[in-house]
Coordinates of C-alpha atoms in Angstrom, one line a residue:
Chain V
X1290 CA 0.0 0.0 0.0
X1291 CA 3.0 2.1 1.0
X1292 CA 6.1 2.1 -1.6
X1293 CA 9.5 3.3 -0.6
X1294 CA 9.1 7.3 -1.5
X1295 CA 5.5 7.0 0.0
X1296 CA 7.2 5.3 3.3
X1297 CA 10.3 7.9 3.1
X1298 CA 8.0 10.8 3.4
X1299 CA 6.0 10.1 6.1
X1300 CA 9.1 9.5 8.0
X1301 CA 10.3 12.8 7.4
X1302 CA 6.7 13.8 8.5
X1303 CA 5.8 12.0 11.3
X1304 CA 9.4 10.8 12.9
X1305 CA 11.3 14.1 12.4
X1306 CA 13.9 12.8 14.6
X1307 CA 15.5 10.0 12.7
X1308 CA 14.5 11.2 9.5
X1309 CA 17.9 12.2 8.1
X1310 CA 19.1 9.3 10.0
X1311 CA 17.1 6.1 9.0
X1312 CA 16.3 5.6 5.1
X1313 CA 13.8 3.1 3.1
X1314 CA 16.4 1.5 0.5
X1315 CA 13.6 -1.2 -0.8
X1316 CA 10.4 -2.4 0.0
X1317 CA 8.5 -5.1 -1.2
X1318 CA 7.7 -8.9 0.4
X1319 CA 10.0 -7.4 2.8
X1320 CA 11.7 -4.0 4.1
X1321 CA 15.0 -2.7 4.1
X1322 CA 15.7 -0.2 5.6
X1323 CA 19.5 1.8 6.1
X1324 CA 21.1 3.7 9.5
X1325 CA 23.5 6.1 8.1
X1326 CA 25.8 6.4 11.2
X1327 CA 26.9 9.7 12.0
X1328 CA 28.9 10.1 15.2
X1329 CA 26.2 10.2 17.2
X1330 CA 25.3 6.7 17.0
X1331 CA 28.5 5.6 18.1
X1332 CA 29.7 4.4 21.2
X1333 CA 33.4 4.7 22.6
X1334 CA 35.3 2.4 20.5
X1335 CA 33.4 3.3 17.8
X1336 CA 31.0 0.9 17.8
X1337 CA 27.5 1.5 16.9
X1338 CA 25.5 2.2 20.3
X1339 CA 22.5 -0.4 21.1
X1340 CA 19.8 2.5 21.5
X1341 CA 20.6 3.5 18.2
X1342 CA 20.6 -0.4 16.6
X1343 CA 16.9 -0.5 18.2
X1344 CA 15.8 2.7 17.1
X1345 CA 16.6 1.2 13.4
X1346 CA 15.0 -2.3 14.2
X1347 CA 11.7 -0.5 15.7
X1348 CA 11.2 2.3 12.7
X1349 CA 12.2 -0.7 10.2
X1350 CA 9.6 -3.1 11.6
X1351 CA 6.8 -0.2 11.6
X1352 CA 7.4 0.8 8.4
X1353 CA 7.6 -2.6 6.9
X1354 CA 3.6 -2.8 8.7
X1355 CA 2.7 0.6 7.6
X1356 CA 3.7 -0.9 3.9
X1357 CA 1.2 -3.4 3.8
X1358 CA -2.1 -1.6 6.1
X1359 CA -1.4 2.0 4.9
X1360 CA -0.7 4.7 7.3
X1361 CA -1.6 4.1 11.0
X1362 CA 0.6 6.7 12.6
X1363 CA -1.0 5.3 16.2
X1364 CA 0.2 2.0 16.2
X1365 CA 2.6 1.5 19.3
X1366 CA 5.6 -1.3 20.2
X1367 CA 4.1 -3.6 22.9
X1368 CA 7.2 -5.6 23.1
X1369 CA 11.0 -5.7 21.6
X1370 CA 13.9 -8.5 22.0
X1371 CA 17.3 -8.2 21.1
X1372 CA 20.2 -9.9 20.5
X1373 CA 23.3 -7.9 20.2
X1374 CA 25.7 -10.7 18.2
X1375 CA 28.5 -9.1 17.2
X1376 CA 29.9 -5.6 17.1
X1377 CA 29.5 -3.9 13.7
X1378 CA 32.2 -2.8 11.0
X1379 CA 33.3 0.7 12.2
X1380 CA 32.4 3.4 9.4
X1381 CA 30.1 1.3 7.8
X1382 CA 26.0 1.8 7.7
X1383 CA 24.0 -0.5 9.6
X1384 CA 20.9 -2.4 7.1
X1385 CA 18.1 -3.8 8.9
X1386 CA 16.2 -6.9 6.4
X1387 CA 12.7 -6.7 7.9
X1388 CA 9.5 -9.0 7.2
X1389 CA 6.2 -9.5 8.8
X1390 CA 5.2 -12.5 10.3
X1391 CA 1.3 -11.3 11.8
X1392 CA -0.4 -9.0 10.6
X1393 CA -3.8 -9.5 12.3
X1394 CA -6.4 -6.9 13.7
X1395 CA -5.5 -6.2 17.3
X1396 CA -1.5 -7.4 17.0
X1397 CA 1.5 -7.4 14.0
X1398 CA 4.9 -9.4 15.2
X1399 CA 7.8 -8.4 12.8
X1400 CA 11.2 -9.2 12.6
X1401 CA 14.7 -8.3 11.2
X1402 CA 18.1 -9.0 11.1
X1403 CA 20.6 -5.7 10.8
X1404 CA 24.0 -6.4 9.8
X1405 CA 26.9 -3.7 8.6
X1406 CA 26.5 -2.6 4.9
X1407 CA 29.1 -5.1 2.6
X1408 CA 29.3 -7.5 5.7
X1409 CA 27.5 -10.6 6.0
X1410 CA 26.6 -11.7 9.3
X1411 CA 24.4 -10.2 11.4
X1412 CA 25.0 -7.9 14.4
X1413 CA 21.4 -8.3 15.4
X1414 CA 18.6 -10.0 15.6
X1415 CA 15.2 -8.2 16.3
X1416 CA 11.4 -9.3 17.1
X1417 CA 9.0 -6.9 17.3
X1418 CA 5.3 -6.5 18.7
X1419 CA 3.1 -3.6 17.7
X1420 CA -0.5 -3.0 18.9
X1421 CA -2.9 -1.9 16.1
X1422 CA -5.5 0.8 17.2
X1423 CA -9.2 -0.2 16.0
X1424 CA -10.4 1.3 13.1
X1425 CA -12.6 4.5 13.7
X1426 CA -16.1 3.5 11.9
Chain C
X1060 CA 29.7 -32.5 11.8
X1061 CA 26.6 -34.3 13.2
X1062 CA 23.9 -35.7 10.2
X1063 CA 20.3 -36.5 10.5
X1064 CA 21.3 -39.9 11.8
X1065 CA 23.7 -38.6 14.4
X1066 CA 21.7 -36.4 15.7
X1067 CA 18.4 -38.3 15.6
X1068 CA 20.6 -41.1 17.9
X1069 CA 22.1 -38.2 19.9
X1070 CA 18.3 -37.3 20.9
X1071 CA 17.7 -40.6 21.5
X1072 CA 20.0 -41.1 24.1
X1073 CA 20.3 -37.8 25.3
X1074 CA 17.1 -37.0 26.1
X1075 CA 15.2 -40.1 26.6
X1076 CA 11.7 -37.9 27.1
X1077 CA 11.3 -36.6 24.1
X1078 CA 13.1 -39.1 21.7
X1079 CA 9.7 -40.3 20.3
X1080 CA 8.4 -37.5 20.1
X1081 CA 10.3 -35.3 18.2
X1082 CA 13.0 -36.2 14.9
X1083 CA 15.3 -34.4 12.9
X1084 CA 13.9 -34.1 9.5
X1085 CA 16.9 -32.5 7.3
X1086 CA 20.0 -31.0 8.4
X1087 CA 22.0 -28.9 5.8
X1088 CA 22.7 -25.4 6.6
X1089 CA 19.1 -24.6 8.2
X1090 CA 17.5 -27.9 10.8
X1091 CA 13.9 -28.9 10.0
X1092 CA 12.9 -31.0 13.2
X1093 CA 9.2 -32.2 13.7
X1094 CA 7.4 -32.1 16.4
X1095 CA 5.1 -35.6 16.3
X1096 CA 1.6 -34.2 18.1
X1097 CA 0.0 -36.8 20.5
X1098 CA -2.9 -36.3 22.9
X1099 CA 0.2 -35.2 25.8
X1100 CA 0.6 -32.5 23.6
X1101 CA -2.7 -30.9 23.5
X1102 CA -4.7 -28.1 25.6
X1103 CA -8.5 -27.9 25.7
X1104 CA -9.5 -27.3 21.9
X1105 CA -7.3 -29.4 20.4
X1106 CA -4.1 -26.5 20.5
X1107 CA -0.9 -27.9 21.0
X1108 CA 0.4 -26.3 24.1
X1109 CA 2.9 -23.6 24.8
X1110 CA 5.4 -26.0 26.9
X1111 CA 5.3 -28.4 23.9
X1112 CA 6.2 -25.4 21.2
X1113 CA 8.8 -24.4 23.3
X1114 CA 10.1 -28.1 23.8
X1115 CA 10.3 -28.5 19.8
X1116 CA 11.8 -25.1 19.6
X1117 CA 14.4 -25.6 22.4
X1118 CA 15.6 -28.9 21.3
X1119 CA 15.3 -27.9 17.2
X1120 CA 17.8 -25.0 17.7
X1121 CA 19.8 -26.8 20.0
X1122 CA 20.4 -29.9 17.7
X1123 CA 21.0 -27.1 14.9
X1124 CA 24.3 -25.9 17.0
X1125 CA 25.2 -29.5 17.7
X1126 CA 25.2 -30.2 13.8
X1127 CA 27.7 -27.7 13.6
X1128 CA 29.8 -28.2 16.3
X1129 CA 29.8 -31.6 17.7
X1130 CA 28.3 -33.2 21.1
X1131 CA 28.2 -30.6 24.0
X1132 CA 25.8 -32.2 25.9
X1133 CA 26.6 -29.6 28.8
X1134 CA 25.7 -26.5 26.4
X1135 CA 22.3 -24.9 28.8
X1136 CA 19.4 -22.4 27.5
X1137 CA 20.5 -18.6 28.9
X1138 CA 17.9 -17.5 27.6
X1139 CA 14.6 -18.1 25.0
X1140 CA 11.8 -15.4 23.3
X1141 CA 9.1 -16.5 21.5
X1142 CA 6.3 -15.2 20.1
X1143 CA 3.2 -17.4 19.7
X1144 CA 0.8 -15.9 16.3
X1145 CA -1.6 -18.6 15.5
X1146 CA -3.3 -21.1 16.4
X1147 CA -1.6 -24.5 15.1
X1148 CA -4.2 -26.6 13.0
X1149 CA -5.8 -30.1 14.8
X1150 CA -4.3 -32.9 13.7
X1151 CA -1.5 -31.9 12.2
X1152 CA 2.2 -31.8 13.0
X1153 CA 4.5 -28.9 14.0
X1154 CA 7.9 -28.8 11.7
X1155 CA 10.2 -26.3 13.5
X1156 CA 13.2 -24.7 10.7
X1157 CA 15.7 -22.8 12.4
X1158 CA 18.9 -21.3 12.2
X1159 CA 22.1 -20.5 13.5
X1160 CA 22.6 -16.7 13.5
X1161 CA 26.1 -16.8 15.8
X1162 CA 28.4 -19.9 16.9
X1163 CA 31.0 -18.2 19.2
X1164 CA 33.4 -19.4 21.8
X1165 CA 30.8 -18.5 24.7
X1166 CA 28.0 -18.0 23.4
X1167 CA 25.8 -19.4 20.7
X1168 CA 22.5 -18.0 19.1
X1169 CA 19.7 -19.1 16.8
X1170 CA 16.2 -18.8 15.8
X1171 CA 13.4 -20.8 14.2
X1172 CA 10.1 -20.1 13.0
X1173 CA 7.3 -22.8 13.4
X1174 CA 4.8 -23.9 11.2
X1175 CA 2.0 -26.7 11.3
X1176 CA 2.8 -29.6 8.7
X1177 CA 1.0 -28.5 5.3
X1178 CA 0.7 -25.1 6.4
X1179 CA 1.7 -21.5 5.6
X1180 CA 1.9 -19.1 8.4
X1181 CA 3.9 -19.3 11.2
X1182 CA 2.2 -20.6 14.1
X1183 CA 5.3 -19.3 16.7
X1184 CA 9.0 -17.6 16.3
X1185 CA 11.9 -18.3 18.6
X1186 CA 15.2 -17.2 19.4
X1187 CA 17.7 -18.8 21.6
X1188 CA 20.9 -18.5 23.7
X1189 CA 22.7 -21.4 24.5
X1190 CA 25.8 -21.3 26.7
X1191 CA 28.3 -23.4 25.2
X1192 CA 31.4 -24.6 28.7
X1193 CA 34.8 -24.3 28.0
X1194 CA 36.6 -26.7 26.0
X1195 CA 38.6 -29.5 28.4
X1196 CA 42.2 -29.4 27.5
Chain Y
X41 CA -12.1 -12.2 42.3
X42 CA -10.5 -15.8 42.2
X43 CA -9.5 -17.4 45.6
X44 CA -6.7 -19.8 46.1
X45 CA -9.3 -22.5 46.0
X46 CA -11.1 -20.7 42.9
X47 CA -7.9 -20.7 40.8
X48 CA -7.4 -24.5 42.1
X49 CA -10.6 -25.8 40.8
X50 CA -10.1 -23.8 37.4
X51 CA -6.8 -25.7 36.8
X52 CA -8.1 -29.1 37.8
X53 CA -11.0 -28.1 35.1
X54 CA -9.5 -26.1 32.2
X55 CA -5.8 -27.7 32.3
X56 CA -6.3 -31.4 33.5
X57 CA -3.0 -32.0 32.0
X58 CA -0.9 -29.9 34.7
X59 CA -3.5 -30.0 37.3
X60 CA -1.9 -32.8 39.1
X61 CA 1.7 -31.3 38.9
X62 CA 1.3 -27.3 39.6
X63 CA -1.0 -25.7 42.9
X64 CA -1.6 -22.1 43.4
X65 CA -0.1 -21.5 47.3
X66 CA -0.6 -18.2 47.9
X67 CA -2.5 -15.1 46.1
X68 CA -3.0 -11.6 47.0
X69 CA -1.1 -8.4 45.4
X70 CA 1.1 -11.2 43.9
X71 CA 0.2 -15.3 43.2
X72 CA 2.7 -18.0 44.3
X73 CA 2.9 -21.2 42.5
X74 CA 4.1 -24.6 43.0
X75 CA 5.2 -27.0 40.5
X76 CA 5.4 -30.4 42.1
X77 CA 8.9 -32.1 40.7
X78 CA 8.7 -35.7 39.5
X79 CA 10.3 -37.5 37.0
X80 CA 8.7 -36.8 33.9
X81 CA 10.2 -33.1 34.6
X82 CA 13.0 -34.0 34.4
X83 CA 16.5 -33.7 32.2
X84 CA 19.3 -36.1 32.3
X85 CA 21.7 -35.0 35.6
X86 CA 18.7 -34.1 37.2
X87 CA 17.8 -30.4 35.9
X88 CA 14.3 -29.5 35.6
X89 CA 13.4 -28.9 31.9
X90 CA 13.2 -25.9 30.2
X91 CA 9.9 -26.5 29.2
X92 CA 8.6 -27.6 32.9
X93 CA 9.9 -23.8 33.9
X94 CA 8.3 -22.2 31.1
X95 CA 4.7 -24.7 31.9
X96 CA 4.9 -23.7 35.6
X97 CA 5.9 -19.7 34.5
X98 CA 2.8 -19.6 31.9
X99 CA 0.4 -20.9 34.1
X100 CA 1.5 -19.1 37.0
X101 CA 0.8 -16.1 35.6
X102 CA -2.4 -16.7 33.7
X103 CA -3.3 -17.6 37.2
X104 CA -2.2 -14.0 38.9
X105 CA -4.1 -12.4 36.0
X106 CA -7.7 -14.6 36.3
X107 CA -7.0 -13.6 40.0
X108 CA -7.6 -10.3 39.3
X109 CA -10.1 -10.6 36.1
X110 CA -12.1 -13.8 36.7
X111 CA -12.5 -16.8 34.3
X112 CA -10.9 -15.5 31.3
X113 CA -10.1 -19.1 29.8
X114 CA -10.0 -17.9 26.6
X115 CA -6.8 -15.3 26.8
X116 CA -3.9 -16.7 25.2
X117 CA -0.3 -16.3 25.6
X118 CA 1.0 -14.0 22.9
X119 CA 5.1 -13.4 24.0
X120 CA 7.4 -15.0 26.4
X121 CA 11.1 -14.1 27.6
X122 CA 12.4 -16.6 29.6
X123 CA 16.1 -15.9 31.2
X124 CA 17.6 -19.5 32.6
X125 CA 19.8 -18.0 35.2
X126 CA 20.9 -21.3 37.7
X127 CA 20.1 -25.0 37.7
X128 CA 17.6 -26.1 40.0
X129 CA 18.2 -27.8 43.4
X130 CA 18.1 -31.7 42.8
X131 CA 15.1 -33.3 44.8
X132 CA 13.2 -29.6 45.8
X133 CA 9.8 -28.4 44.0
X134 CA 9.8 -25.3 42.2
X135 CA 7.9 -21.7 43.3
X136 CA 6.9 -19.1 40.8
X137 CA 6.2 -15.7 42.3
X138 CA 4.2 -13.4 40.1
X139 CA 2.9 -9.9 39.8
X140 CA 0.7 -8.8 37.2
X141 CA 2.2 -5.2 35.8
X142 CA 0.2 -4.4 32.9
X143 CA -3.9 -5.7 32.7
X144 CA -5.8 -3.6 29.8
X145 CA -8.6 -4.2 28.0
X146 CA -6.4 -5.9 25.3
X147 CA -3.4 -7.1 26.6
X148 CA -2.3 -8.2 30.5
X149 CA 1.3 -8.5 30.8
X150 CA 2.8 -10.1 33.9
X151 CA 6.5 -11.7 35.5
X152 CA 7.7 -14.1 37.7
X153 CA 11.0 -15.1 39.6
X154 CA 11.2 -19.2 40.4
X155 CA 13.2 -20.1 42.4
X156 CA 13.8 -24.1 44.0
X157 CA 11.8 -24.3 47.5
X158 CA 14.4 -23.2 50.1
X159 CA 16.2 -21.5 48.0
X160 CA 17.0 -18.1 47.5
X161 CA 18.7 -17.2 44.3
X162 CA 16.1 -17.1 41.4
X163 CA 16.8 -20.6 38.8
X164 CA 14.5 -18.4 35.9
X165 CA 13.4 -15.0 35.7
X166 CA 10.0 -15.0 33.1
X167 CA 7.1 -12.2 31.3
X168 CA 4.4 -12.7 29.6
X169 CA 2.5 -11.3 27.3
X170 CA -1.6 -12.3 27.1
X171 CA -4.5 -11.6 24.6
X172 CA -7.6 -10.9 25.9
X173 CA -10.0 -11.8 24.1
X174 CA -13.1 -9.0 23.9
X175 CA -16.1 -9.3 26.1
X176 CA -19.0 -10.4 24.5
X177 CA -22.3 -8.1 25.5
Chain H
X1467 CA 32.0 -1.7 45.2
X1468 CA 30.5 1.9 43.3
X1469 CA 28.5 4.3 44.8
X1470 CA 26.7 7.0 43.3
X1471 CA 29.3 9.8 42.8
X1472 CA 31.6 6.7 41.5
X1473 CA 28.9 5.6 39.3
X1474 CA 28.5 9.1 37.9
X1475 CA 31.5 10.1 37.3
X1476 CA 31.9 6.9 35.2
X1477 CA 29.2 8.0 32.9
X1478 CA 30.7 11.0 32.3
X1479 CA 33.9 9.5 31.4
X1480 CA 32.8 6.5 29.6
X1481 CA 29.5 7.4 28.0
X1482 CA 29.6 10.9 27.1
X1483 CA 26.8 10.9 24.9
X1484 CA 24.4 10.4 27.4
X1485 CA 26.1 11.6 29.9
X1486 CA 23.9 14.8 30.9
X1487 CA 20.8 12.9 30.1
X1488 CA 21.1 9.7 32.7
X1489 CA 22.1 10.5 36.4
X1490 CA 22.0 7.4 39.3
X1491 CA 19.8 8.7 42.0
X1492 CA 20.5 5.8 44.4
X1493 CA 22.6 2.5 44.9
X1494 CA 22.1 -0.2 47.3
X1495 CA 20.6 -3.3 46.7
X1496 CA 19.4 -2.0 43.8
X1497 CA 19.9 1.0 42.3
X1498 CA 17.8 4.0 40.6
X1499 CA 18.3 5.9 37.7
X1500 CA 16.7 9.1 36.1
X1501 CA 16.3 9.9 32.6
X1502 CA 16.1 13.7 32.4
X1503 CA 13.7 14.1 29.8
X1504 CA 14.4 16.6 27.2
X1505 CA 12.6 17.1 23.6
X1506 CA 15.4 15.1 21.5
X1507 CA 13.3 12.2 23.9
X1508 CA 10.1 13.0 22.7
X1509 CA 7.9 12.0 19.7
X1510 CA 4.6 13.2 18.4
X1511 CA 2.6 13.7 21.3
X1512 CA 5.2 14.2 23.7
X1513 CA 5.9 10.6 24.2
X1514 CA 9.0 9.2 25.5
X1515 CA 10.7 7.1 22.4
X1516 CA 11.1 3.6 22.9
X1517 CA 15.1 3.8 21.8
X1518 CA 15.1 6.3 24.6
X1519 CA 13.3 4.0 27.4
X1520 CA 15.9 1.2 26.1
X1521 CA 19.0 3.8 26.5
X1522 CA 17.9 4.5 29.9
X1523 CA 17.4 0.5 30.8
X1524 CA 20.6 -0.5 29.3
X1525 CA 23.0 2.2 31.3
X1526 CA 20.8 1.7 34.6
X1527 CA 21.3 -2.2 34.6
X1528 CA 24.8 -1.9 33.1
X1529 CA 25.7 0.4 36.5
X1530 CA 24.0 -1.8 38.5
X1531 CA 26.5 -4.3 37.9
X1532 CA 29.2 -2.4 37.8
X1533 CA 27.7 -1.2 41.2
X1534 CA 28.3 -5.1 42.6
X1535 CA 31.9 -5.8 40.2
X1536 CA 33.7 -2.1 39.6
X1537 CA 34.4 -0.9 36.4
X1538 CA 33.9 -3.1 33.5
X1539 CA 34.2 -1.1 30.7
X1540 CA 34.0 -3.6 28.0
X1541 CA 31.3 -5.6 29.2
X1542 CA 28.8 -5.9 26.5
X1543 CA 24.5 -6.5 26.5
X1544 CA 24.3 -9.9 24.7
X1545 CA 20.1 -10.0 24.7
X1546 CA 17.2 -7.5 25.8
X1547 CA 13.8 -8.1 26.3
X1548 CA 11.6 -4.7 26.6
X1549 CA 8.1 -4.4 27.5
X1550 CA 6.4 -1.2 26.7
X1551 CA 3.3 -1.1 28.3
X1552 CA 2.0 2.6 29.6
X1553 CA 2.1 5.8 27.8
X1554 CA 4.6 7.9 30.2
X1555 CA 3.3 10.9 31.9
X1556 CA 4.1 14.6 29.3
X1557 CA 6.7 16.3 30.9
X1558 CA 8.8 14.2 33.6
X1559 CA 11.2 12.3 34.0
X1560 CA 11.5 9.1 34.1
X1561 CA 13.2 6.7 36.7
X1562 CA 14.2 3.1 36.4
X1563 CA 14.2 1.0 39.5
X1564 CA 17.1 -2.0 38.3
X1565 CA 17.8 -5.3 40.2
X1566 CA 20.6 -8.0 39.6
X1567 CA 19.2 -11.0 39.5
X1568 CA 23.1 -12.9 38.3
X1569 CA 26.3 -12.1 38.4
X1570 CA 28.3 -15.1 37.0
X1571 CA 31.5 -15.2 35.8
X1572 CA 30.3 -15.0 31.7
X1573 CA 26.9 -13.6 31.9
X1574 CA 25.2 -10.7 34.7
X1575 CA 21.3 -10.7 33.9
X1576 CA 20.0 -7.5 35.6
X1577 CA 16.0 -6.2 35.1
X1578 CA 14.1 -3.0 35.8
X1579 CA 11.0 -1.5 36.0
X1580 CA 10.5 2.7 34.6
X1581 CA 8.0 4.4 35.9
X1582 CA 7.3 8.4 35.4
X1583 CA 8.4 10.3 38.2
X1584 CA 5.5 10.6 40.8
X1585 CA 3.7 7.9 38.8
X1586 CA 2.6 4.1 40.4
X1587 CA 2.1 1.9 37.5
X1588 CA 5.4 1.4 35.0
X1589 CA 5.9 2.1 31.5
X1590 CA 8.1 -0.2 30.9
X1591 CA 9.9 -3.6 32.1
X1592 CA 13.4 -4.8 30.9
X1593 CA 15.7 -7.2 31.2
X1594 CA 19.0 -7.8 30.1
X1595 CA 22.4 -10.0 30.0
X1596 CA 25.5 -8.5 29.4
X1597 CA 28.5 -10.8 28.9
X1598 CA 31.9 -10.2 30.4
X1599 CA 35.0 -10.6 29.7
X1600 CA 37.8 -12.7 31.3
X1601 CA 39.8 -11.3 33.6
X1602 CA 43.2 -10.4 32.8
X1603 CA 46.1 -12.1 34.5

């Protein structure tokens, strides 16, 4: 319902905060979505900070549900788990490779893995719960 | 390291309560185990319980590590999330297909997503942390 | 609204399959269950199973929340995060203490610490996530 | 082995992006921290973010442990389990009561509960592990 310009803009509009930050790159039977890290996502050592990895996994996940119901700008994370699996590539973007696995009335459960851009195995794994207001008649 | 056969003999002797119950299916770079569904299995209504999902997941992902890295019978759950999105058809059996998503030194992590045997949608997704003990010189 | 004796005669009824292995002891502002170790619980060395911890932790805490909301017996777990922190005492039952944190119209979300009777570091620390399902008028 | 000014001062040193934001308020048994809520915390509405909640569960815990083992700078969270579960109160702050519920030798698992400031019921529960590293010789 959503495509990736259509999902871009409302991020601008309705997360001003990480809009410069976190990108659509493709959207289809699933999301990706980009973190273009910038100093302030990083962590002594220059690792990328875990706030920062879950603010990508959480607007990656939403968007990928926005994609297929349209624009519900009150849905709200219910529940999140991590697991932080290896540190990513210094100077590199973070990618988050999203897909829903529920998308029912009252609950949508996504998922992704984010790992750093040219590298292959994942610095995260993420699980997502989202609770879908009810339609206004 | 450990084939279908290993594995399904492993299960057999390592854990005696749940050796008829559930088998290794295929073992390649992703496990399919299957979860065979008796009455034990059930909750009123004919759903397969959530102690019996997280059984198949548990010792699914667990075998998956062991196909890579030998027997560790000593390696313990840390820690297990799962999400539970559908009801599982009657009748039918659960096939479990995980993967490993990090086999370190300390720790090891994977996930699998669950389905009901001739079925679509995932009926539960789980991640895992096993704690794998220090090699004995 | 549900009494220790309430919530007793609920389990015998609804869950026949566990009703012989896990009592309510105590409930109040929080719910304290027993899970009654025998064999069939457990692993080889003597461990209770993961999946015994998560049965006593899931019906523990469906417990705490009919406590508070009455038969409910159609709610149905939704997530679960289940941290395995130390092995159980050999030869001592296990005890779930609860307390329900979240209980809205949609979801009820609750934890629990178990811990082995006499004992005093926690074996499992566990939440839960429930769907209720919507009143019918 | 840290108390508050300890504990404190470490932040400044060691996380300086969040630095002015997170302050401990107490250490004991367990130990209290504040988020001091300013609008790069907000979204629409005036909402705390969820990346923002996690930030503020991740440094509490993390201090909590270093309250118990002194500094450990390289320790690292391994997993995180978040529930979200109130909308916080416009215009507070927000403080995260933490508990350590392990300190082993390879993994610490720590929890808390956020709350707004003069608010009862919690907007949040997390828990976390955090693997450390071997000691050096």
């Amino acid at each position: 319902m959503m495509d990736r310009e259509a999902l871009n803009a409302f991020l601008d509009r309705a997360f001003p905060q990480v809009a410069g930050q976190i990108r659509v790159e493709d959207v289809g039977e699933s999301l990706t979505a980009r973190l273009i890290v910038a100093p302030q996502h990083l962590r002594p050592g220059g690792t990328v900070s875990g706030p920062s990895i879950f603010a990508l996994a959480d607007v990656a996940i939403y968007l990928a549900i926005l994609s297929r119901i349209g624009e519900v700008a009150l849905a709200v994370t219910t529940n999140a788990s991590i697991d932080f699996m290896r540190k990513p590539d210094a100077g590199r973007d973070l990618l988050a490779d999203c897909r829903i696995l529920k998308l029912g009335k009252v609950l949508a459960v996504g998922e992704c893995l984010i790992r750093s851009e040219g590298g292959v195995d994942p610095v995260a794994r993420c699980s997502m719960t989202y609770s879908i207001p009810p339609k206004r008649p």
